[in-house]
Coordinates of N, CA and C in Angstrom, one line a residue:
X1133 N -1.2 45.4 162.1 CA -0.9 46.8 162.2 C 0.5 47.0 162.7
X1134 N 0.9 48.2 162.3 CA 2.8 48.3 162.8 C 2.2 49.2 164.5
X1135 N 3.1 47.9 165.6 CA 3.0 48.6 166.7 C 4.6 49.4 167.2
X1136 N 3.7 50.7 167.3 CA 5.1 51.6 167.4 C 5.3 51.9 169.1
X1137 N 6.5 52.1 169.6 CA 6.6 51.9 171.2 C 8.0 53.3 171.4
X1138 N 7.4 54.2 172.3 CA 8.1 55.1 172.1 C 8.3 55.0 174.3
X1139 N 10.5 55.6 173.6 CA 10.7 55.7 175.0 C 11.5 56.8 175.3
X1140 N 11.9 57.5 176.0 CA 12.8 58.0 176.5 C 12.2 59.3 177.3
X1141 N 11.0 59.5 177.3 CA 10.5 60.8 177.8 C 10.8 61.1 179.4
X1142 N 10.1 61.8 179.9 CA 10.6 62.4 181.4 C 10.4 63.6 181.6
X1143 N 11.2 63.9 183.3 CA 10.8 65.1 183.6 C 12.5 65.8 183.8
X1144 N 12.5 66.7 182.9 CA 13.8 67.8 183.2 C 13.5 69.3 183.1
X1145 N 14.9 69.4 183.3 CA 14.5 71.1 183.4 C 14.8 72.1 182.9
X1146 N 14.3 73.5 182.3 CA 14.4 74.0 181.4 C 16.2 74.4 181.1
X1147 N 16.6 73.7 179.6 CA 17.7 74.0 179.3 C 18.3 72.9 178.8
X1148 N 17.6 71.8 179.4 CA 18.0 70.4 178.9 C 17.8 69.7 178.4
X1149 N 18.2 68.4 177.9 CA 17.7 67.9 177.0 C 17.6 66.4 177.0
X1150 N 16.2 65.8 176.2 CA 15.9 64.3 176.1 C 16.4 63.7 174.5
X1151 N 16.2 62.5 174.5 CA 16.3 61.8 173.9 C 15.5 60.9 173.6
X1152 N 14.1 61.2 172.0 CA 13.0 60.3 172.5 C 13.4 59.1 171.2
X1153 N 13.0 57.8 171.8 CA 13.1 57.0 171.0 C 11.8 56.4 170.3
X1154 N 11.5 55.3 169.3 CA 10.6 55.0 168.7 C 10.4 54.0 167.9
X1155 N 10.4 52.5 168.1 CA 10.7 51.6 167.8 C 9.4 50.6 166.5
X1156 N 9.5 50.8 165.3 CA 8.1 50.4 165.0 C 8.2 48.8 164.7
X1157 N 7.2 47.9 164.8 CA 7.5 46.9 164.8 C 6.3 45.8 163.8
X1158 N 5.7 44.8 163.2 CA 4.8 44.3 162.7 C 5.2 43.7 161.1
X1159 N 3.9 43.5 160.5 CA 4.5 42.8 159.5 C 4.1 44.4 158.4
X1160 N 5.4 44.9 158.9 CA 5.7 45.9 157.4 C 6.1 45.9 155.8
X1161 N 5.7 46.1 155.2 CA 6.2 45.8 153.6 C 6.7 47.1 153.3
X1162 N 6.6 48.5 154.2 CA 7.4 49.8 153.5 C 6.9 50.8 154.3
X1163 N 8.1 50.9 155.2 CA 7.5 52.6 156.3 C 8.1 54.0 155.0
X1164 N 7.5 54.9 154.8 CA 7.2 56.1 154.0 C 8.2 57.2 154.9
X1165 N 7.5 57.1 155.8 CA 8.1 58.4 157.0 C 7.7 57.6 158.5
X1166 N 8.4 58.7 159.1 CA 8.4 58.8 160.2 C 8.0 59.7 161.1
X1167 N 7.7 60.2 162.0 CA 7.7 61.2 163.0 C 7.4 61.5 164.4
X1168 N 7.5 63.1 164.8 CA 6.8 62.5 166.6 C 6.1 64.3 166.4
X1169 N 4.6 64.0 166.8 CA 3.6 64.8 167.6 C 3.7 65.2 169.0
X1170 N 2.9 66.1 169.6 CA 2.5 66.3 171.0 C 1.1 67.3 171.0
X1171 N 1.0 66.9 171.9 CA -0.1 67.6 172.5 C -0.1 67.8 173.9
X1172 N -0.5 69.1 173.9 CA -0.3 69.6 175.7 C -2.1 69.5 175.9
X1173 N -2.0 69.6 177.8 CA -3.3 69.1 177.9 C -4.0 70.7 177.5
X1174 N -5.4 70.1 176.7 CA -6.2 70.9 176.5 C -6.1 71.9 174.9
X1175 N -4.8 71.3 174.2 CA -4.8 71.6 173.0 C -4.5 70.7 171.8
X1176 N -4.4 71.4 170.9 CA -4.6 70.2 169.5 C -3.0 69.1 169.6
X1177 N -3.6 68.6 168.9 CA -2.0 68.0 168.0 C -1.3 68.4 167.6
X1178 N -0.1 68.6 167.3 CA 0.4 69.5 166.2 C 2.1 68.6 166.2
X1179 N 2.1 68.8 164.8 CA 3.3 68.2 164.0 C 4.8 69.0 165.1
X1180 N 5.3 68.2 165.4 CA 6.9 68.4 165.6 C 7.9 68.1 164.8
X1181 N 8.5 67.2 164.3 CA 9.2 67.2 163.2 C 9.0 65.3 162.3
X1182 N 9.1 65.6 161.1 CA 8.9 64.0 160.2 C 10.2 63.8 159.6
X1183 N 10.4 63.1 159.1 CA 11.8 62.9 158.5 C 10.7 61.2 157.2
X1184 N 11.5 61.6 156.5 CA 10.8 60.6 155.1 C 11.8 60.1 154.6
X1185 N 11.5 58.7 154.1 CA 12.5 57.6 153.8 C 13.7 57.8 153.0
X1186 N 13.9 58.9 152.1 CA 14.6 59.7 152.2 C 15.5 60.5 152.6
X1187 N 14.9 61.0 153.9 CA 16.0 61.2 155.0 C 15.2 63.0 154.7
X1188 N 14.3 63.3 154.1 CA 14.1 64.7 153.8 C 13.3 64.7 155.5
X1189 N 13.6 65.9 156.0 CA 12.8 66.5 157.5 C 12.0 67.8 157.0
X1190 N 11.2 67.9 158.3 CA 10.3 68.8 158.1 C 10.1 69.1 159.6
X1191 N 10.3 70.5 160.0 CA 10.6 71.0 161.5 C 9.6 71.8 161.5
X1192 N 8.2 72.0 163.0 CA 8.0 72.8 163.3 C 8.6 74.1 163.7
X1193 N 8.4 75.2 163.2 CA 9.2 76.6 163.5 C 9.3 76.8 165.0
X1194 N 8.8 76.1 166.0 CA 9.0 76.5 167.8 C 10.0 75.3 167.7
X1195 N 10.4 74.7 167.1 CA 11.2 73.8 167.6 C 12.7 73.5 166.7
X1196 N 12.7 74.6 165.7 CA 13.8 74.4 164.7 C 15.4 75.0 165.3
X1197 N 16.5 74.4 165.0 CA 17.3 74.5 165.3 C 17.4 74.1 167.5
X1198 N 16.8 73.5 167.9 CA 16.9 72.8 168.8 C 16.3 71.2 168.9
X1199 N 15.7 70.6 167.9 CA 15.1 69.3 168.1 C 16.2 69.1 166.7
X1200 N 16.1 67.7 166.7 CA 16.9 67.1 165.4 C 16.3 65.4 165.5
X1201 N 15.4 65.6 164.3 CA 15.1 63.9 163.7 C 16.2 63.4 163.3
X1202 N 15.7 62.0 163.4 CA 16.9 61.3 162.6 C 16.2 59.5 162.8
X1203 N 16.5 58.6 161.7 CA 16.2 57.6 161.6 C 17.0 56.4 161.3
X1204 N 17.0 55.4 161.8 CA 17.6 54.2 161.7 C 16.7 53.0 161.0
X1205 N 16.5 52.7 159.4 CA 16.0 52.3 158.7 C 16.3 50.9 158.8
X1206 N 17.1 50.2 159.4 CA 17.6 49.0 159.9 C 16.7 48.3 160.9
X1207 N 16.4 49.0 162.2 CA 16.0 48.6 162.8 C 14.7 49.3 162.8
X1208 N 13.9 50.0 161.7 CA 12.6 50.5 162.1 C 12.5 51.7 163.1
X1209 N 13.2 52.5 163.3 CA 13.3 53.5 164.7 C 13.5 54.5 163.8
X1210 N 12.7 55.9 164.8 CA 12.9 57.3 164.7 C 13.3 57.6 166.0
X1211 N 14.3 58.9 165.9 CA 14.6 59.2 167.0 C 14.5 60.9 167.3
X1212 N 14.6 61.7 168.5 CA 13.9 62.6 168.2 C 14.9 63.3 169.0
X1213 N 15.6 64.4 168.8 CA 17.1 64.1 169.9 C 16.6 66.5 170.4
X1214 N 16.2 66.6 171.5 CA 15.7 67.8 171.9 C 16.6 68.6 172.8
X1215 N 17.0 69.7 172.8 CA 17.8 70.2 173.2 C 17.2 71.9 173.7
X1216 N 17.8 72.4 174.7 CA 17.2 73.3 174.8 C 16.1 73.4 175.2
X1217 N 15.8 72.8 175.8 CA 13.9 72.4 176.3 C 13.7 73.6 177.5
X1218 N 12.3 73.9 176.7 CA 11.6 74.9 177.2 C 10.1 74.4 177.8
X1219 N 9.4 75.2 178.9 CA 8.6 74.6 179.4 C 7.7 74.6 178.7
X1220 N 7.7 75.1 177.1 CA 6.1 75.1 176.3 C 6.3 73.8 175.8
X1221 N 7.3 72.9 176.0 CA 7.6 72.0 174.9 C 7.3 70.8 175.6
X1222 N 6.8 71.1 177.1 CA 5.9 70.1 177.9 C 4.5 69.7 177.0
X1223 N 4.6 68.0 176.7 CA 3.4 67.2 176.4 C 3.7 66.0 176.2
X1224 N 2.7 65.6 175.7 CA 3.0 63.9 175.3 C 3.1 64.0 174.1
X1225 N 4.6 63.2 173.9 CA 5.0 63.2 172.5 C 4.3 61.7 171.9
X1226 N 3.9 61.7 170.6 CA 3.5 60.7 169.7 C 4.3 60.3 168.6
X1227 N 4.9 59.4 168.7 CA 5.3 58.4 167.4 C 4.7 58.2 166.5
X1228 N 4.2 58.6 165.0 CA 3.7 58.5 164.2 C 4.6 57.8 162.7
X1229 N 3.9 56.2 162.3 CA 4.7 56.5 161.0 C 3.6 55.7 159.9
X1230 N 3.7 56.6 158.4 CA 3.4 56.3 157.4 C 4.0 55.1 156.7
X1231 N 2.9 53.9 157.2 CA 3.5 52.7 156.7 C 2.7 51.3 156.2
X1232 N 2.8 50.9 155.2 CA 2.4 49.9 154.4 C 2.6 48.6 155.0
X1233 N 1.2 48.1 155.1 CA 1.9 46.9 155.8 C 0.8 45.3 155.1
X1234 N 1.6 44.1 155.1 CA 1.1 43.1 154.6 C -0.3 43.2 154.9
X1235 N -1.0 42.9 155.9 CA -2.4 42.5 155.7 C -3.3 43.7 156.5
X1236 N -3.2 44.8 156.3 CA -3.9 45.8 157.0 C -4.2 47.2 156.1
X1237 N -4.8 47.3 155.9 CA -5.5 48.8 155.2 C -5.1 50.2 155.8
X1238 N -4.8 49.8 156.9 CA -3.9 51.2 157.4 C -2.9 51.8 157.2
X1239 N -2.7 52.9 156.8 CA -1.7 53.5 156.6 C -0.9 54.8 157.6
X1240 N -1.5 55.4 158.8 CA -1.1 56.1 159.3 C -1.5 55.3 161.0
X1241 N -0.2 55.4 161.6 CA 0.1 54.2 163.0 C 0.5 55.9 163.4
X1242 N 0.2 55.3 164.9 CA 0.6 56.2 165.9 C 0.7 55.1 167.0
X1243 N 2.0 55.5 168.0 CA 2.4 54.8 169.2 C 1.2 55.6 170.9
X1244 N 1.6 54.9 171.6 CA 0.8 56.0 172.7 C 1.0 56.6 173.5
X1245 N 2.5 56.9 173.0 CA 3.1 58.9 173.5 C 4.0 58.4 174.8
X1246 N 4.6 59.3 174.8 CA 5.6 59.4 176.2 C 5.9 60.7 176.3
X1247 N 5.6 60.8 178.0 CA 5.5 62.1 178.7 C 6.5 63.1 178.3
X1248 N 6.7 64.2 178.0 CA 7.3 64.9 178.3 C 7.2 66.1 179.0
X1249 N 7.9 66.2 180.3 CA 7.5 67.3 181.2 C 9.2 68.6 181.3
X1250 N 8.8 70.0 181.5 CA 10.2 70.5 180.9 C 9.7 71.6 182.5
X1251 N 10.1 71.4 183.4 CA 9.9 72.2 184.6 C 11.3 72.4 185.9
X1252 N 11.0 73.7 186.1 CA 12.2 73.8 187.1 C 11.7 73.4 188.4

């Protein structure tokens, strides 16, 4: 299976900004997309932005024009670069990527999130 390892999360404060990283790793034969989730406690999942091998993105509307995907197809990494942080935007972010791989049936990998906390 592709193990994906996400870093850069934390606690700042409203106005500023992280940088979340995402490193996917395994025996891949073709990552599709990429992306990063969150979920705050006590509610669903929901999509933050994907970016596809391509380079085509797709931005939740609470987060457009302040988050910015971007991908490094070289070394397997998505990055997730947030700005403007607001305290709704507190959760654990998930590294998610659509990816083909030599000996596994799976096709949708998720990492196991890094905190994001946005508090004065």
């Amino acid at each position: 299976q592709v193990q994906l390892v996400e870093s850069g999360g934390g606690l700042v404060q409203p106005g500023g900004s992280l940088r979340l990283s995402c490193a996917a790793s395994g025996s891949i034969f073709s990552i599709d997309a990429m992306g990063w989730y969150r979920q705050a406690p006590g509610k669903q999942r929901e999509l933050v932005a994907t970016i596809t091998s391509g380079d085509s993105t797709n931005y939740a509307d609470s987060v457009k024009g302040r988050f910015t995907i971007s991908r490094d197809n070289a070394k397997n990494a998505v990055y997730l670069q947030m700005n403007s942080l607001k305290p709704d935007d507190t959760a654990v972010y998930y590294c998610n990527a659509k990816a083909r791989m030599y000996s596994s049936m799976r096709y949708d990998h998720w990492g196991q999130g890094t905190q994001v906390t946005v508090s004065s």
